[in-house]
XYZ file of C-alpha atoms in Angstrom:
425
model
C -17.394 -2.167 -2.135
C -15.543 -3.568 1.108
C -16.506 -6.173 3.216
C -15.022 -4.775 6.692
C -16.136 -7.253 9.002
C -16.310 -10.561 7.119
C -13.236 -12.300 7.697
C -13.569 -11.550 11.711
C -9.781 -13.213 12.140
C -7.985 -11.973 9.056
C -7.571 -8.740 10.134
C -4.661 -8.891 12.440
C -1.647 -8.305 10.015
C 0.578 -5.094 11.166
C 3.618 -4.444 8.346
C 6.377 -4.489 10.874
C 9.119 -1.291 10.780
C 12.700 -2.583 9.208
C 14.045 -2.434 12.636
C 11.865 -5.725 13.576
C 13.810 -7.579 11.209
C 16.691 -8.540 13.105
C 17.606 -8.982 17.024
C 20.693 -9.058 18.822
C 21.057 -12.609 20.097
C 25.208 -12.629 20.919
C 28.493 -11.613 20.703
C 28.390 -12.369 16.798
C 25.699 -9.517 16.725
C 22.973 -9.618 15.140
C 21.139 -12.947 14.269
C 18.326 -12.601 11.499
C 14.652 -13.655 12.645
C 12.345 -13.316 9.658
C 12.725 -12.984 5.943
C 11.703 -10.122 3.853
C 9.117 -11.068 1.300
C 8.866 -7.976 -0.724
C 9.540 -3.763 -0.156
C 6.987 -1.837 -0.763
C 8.118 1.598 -0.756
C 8.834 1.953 2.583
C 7.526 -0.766 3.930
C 8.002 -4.250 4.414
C 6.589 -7.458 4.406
C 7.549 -10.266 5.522
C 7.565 -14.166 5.439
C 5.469 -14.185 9.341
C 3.049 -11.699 7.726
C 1.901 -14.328 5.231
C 2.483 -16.847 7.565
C -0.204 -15.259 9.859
C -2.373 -14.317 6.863
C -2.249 -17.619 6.115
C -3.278 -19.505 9.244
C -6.444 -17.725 8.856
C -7.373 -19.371 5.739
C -5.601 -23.283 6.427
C -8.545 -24.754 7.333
C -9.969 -23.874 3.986
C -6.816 -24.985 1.765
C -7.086 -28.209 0.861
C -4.186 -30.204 2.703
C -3.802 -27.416 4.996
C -0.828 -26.370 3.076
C 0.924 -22.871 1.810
C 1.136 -24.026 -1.849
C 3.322 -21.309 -4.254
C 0.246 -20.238 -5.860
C -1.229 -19.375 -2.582
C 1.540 -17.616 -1.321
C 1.688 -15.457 -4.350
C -1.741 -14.477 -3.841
C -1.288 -13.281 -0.076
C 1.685 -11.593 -1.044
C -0.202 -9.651 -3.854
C -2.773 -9.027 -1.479
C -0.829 -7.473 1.170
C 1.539 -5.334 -1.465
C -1.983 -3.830 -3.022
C -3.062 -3.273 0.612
C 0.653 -1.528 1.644
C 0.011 0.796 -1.423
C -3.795 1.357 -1.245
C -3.004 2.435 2.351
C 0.355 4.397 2.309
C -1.375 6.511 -0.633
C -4.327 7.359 2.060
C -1.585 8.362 4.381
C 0.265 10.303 2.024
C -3.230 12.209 1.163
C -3.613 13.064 4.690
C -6.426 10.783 5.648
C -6.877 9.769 9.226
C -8.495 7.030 11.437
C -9.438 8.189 14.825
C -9.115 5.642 17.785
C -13.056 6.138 18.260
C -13.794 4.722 15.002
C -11.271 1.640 15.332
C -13.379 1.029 18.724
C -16.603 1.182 16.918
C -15.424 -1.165 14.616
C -14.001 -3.480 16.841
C -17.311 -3.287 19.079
C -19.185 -4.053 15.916
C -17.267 -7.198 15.199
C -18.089 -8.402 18.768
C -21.631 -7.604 18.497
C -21.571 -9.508 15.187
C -20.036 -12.539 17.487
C -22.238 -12.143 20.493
C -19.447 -11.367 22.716
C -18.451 -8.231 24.336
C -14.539 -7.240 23.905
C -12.842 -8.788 26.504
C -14.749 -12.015 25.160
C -13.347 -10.878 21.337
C -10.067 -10.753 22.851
C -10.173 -14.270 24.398
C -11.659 -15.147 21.045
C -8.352 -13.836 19.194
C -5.955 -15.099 21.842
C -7.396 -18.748 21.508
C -6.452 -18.125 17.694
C -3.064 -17.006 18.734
C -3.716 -13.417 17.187
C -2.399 -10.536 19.184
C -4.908 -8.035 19.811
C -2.746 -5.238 19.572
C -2.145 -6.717 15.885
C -5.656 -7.338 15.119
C -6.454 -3.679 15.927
C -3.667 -1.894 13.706
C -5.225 -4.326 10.638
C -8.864 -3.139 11.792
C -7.915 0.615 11.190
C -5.710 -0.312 8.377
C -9.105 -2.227 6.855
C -10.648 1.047 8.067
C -8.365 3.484 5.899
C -8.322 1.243 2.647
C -12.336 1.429 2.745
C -12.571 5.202 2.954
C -9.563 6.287 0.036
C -11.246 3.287 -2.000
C -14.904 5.723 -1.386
C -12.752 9.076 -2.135
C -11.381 7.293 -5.025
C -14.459 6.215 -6.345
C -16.289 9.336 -5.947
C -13.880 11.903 -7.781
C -13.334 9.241 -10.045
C -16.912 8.283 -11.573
C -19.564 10.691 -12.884
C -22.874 9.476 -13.871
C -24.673 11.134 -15.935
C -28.655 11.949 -16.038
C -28.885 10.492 -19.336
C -27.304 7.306 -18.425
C -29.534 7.267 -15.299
C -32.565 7.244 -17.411
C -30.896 4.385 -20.135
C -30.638 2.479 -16.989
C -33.826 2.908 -15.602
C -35.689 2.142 -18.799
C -33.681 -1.047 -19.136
C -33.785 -2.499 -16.003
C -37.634 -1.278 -14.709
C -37.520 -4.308 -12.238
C -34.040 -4.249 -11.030
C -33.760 -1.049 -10.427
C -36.223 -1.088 -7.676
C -33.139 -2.814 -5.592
C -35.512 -5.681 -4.396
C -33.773 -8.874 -5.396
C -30.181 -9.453 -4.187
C -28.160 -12.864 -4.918
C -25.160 -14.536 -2.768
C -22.374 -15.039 -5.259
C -19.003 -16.639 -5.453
C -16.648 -15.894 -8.092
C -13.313 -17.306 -9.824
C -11.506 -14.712 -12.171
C -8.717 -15.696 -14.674
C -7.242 -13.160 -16.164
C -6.514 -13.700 -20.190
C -3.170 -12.142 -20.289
C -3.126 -15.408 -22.945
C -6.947 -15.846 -23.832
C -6.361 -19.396 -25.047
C -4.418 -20.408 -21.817
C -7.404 -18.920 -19.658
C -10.033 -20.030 -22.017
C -8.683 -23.607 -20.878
C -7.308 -23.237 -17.411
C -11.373 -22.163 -16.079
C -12.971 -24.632 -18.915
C -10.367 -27.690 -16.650
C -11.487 -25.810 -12.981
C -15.064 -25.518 -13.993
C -14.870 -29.412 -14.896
C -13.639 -30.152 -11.403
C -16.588 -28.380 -9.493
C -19.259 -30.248 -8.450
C -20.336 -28.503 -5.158
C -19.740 -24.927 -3.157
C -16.644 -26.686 -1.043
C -15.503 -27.841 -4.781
C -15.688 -24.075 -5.980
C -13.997 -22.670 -2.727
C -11.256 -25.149 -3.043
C -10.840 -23.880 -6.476
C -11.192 -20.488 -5.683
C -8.483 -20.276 -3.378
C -5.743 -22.541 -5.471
C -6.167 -20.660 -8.634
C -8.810 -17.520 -8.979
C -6.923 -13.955 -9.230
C -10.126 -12.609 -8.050
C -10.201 -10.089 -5.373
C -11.768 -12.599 -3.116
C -9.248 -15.406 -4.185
C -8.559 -16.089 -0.906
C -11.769 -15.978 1.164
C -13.026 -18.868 -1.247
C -14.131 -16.340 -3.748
C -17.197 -15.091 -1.783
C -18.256 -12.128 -2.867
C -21.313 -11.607 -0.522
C -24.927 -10.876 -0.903
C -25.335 -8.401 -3.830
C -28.266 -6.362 -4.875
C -28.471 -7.634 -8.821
C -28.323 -3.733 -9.879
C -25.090 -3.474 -8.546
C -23.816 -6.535 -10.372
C -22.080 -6.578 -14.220
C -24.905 -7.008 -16.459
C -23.089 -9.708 -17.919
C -23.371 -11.821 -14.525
C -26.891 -10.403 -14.429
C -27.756 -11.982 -17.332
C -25.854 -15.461 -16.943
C -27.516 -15.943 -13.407
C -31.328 -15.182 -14.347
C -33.310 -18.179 -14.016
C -31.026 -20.081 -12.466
C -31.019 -22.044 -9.262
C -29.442 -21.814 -5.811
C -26.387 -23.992 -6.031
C -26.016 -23.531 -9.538
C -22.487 -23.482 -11.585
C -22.261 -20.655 -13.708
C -20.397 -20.337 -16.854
C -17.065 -19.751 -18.421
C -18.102 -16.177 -18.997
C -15.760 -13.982 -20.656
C -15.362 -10.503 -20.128
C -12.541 -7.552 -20.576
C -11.219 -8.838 -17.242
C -10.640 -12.803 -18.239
C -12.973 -15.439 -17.690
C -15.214 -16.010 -14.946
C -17.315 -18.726 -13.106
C -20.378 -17.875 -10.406
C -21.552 -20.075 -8.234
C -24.987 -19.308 -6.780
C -25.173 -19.376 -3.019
C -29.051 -17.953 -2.201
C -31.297 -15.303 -3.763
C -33.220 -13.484 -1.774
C -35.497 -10.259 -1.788
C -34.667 -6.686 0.116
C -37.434 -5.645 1.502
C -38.439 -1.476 1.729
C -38.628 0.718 4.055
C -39.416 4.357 5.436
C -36.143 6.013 4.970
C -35.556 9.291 6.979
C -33.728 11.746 5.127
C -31.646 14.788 6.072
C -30.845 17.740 3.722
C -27.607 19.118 4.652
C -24.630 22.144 3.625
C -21.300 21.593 5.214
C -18.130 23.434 5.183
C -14.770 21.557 5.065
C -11.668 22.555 6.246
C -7.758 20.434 5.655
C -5.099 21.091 6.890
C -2.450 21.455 4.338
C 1.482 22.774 3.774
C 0.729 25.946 4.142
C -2.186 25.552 7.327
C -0.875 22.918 10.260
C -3.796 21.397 12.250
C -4.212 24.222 14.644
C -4.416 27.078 12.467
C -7.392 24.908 10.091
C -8.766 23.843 13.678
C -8.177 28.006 14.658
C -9.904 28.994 10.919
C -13.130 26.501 11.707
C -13.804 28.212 14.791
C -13.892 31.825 12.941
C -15.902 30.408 11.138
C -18.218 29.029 13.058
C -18.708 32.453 15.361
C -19.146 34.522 11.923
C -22.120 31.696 11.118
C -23.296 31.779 14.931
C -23.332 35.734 14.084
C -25.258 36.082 11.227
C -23.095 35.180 8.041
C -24.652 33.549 4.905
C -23.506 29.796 5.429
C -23.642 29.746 1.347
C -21.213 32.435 0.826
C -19.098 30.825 3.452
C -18.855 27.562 2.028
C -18.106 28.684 -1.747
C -15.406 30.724 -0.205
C -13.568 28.595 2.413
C -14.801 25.081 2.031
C -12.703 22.596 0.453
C -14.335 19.320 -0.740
C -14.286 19.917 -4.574
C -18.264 18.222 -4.792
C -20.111 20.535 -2.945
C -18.035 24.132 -2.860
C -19.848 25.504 -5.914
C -23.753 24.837 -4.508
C -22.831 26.546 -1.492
C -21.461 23.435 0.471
C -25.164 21.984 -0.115
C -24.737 17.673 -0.223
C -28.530 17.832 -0.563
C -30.519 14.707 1.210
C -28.343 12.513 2.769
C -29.771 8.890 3.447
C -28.825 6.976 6.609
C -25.536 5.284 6.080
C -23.964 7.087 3.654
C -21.781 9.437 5.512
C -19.127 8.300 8.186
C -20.561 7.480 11.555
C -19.013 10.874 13.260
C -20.623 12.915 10.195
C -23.768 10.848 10.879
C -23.698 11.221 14.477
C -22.969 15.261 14.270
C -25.937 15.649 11.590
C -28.612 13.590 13.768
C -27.940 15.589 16.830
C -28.478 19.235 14.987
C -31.949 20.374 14.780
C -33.456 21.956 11.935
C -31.981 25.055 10.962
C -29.463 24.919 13.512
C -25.408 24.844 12.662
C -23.004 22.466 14.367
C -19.717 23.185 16.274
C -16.379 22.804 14.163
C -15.761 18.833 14.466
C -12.916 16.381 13.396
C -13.219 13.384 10.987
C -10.140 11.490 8.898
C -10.827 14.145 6.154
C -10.672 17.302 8.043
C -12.632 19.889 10.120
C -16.499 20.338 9.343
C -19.402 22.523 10.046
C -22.967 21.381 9.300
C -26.125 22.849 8.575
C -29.176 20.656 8.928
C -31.865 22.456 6.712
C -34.563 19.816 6.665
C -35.539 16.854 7.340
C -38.080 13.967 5.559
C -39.624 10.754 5.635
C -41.027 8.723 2.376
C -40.829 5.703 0.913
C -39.357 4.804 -2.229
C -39.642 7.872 -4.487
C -38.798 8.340 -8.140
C -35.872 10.809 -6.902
C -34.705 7.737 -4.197
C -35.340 5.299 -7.616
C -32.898 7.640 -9.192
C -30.400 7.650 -6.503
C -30.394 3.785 -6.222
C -29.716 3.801 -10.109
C -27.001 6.197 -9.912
C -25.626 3.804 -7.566
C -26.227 0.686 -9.329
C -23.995 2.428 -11.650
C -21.385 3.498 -9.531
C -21.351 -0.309 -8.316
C -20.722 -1.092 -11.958
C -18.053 0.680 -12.939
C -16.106 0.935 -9.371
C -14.069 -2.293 -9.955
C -12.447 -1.074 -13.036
C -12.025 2.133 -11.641
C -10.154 0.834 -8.368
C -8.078 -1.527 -10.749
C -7.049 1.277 -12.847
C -6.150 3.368 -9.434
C -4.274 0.322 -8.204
C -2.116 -0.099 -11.209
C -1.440 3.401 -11.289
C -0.473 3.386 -7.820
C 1.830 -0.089 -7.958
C 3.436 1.771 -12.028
C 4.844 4.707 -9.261
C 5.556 2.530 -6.397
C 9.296 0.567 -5.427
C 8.227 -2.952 -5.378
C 11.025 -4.838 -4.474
C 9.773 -9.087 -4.202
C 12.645 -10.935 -3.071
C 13.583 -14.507 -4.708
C 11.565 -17.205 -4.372
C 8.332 -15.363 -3.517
C-alpha cells in the first residue's frame, strides 16, 4: 500500500508554521522570504517546499526543469499528504521517536551505511536531517491512518473469498509477482483522455521514455517517482492489469486500458516468482485502551495497569476485553485477533508479542493507537495451508479494492478541508 523507504531522499519536506514566512530584515520591518503556495487548513505550503520536493526528482525531468504541470503535481501531492496526515493527528494517532529511529536505521541499512554515514549522505544532497526526519515520521503516520482506513473501511466476505479462489487457482497461491510502472489519465473528458494516452503511448519506446512520460503528464499516484509502482504480487493487482499483462514480456508497453479511473498504460519492468516459506504464527487476544475527552493519557495509562493486576490476579482476559477494550474488530470475540503472521502488526506490537511466552500476559505498553495488553495463547509453524490460502485471498482482495477506497477517503477529506491555492500555482 506504501512504499516507505523507496524514494530514500524525498522524504525531507517539513510544512513550515506561518511564523516562518517572514523575517525581520530592517527598520522597514518585515521583509517576505518565501511564497505561500496553498493553505491547507492550518497549514501551509510553500514555494521552497516544492522547490525541495523537486530537487529530488530533477535529475529525472527531462531538461532538469519545474515545468507547470510538474509543479501542479507536487503541490497536489503535498496538499493530499497535509490532509491525509492532519486527519491522523486529529484522530489521535501517534509516532513515537523509537519508531522514526527504526525507520531511519532501516533506510541506512538499505544504503549500507550506518547513520552518521546517512547523514553525510543527506548533507551532500543539501537535505537537512532534522527535515528529513519530520518527513520520515510524517511518511510514518500517512502509512498507518491509510491501514486504519483501509481496515474499517473494507469487509470481505467468505463468499467472495471462495469466487476468488475458484477463479484465480494459480494466482492465488501468491507465487508470481511483476515490477510495474504505470501512467493514469483521468477521463474527466473520455475523448480528451482517450487521445492524450493514445499521443503519450505513441511517444514511448523504452522504460526512460515511459518515466519521462510519467512524470510530465500521469495523475497517477506515482506520477512523480516515474510512475513506479514496485514489485507486485499479481493477486494484489486489478484484474484488468492482470489480464492485459499475461503473456507478455519484460520491457513490454502495455495498453491504453480503460477503466472507471481513466486510461492507463503498464510498462513491464521484471516478473519474477515468490518463493514459500515456513511461516511462524502467533494466536493472540489483546485489550486496547485510548485515551479520549473524557480519559487524558494518565488516567487510560492508570486504567491499563488495573487492568493488568486484575488479569495478573485471576480475571477472565475475555470478559475483560469485551468490557474495556476499544478497537471495534476484536471487542466482541473477547479481544481475540486470532493468528497473527509476522509482519502484520507494528514492530512494538510485534516486538511485545514475540517476547511473551505461551499463556503468559504482557505489561500495559504504548503504541500510536493507544495502551495494550496481550495474551499470547499459542503458537505454530506450517507451510502454506488452505486457511493461510484464504488469508492471502482475503488480502488479494483488500489490495484490490484499497485504491478506491483511499481515493474516496481522500476526497472526502479534501470536500471538508480549507484549501486555499494561491495564483499562479
Amino acid at each position: 500500500m506504501m512504499k516507505l523507504f523507496s524514494l530514500i531522499l524525498s522524504a525531507f519536506l517539513f510544512i513550515a508554521p506561518f511564523q516562518s514566512l517572514y523575517a525581520a530584515t530592517n527598520k522597514d520591518g518585515l521583509t517576505k522570504i518565501d511564497g505561500v503556495a496553498a493553505i491547507v487548513d492550518s497549514s501551509a505550503i510553500l514555494d521552497s517546499d516544492i522547490r525541495a520536493r523537486f530537487d529530488v526528482v530533477k535529475n529525472r525531468v527531462p531538461g532538469g526543469q519545474m515545468t507547470a504541470n510538474i509543479r501542479h503535481q507536487i503541490l497536489n501531492q503535498l496538499i493530499d499528504e497535509t490532509l491525509m496526515a492532519n486527519y491522523a493527528t486529529n484522530v489521535g494517532m501517534q509516532v513515537s521517536s523509537s519508531e522514526v529511529d527504526q525507520a531511519i536505521q532501516g533506510v541506512a541499512k538499505r544504503m549500507n551505511l550506518d547513520l552518521n554515514g546517512l547523514k553525510n549522505a543527506l548533507k551532500q544532497q543539501g537535505i537537512d536531517y532534522s527535515r528529513y526526519r519530520a518527513q520520515i515520521k510524517k511518511e510514518i503516520l500517512i502509512n498507518d491512518i491509510k491501514r486504519e482506513i483501509i481496515r474499517k473501511r473494507i469487509s470481505i466476505t467468505d463468499q467472495e473469498v471462495n469466487d476468488y479462489l475458484s477463479a484465480n487457482a494459480n494466482q492465488a497461491k501468491g507465487k508470481d509477482e511483476v515490477h510495474l510502472y504505470h501512467i493514469l489519465i483521468r477521463a474527466a473528458n473520455p475523448d480528451e483522455a482517450k487521445a492524450k494516452i493514445e499521443a503519450i503511448a505513441k511517444k514511448i519506446h523504452s522504460k526512460k521514455d515511459f518515466i519521462n512520460q510519467a512524470i510530465a503528464s500521469s495523475d497517477g499516484q506515482f506520477a512523480i517517482e516515474g510512475g513506479d509502482i514496485g514489485w507486485r504480487p499479481l493477486n494484489e493487482l486489478p484484474p484488468l492489469f492482470v489480464k492485459a499483462i499475461a503473456g507478455k514480456k519484460d520491457g513490454t508497453l502495455v495498453g491504453p486500458l480503460q477503466s472507471p479511473a481513466g486510461f492507463h498504460l503498464l510498462w513491464i519492468d521484471g516478473k519474477r516468482s515468490a518463493s514459500q516459506t515456513i511461516q511462524q504464527q502467533t494466536e493472540v487476544s489483546h485489550i486496547l485502551l485510548r485515551s479520549n475527552a473524557i480519559r487524558d493519557e494518565a488516567q487510560t495509562k492508570a486504567l491499563a495497569e488495573s487492568l493488568y493486576k486484575q488479569l495478573k490476579n485471576g480475571a477472565d482476559f475475555a470478559t475483560l476485553a469485551k468490557k474495556y477494550s476499544e478497537d471495534e474488530g476484536s471487542t466482541l470475540q473477547g479481544g481475540s485477533l486470532g493468528w497473527v503472521s509476522p509482519g502484520t502488526m507494528i514492530p512494538k506490537f510485534q516486538q511485545e508479542m514475540d517476547e511473551t511466552p505461551i499463556g503468559h500476559i504482557s505489561r500495559p505498553f504504548k503504541t500510536k493507537f493507544g495502551w495494550h495488553i496481550l495474551k499470547v495463547e499459542a503458537r505454530r509453524k506450517e507451510d502454506i495451508s488452505q486457511k493461510v490460502l484464504r488469508a492471502k485471498a482475503r488480502q488479494a482482495l483488500i489490495a484490490q479494492k484499497q485504491d478506491a477506497v483511499l481515493n474516496n477517503w481522500l476526497g472526502e477529506l479534501k470536500a471538508d478541508a480549507f484549501i486555499d491555492i494561491k495564483e499562479g500555482n
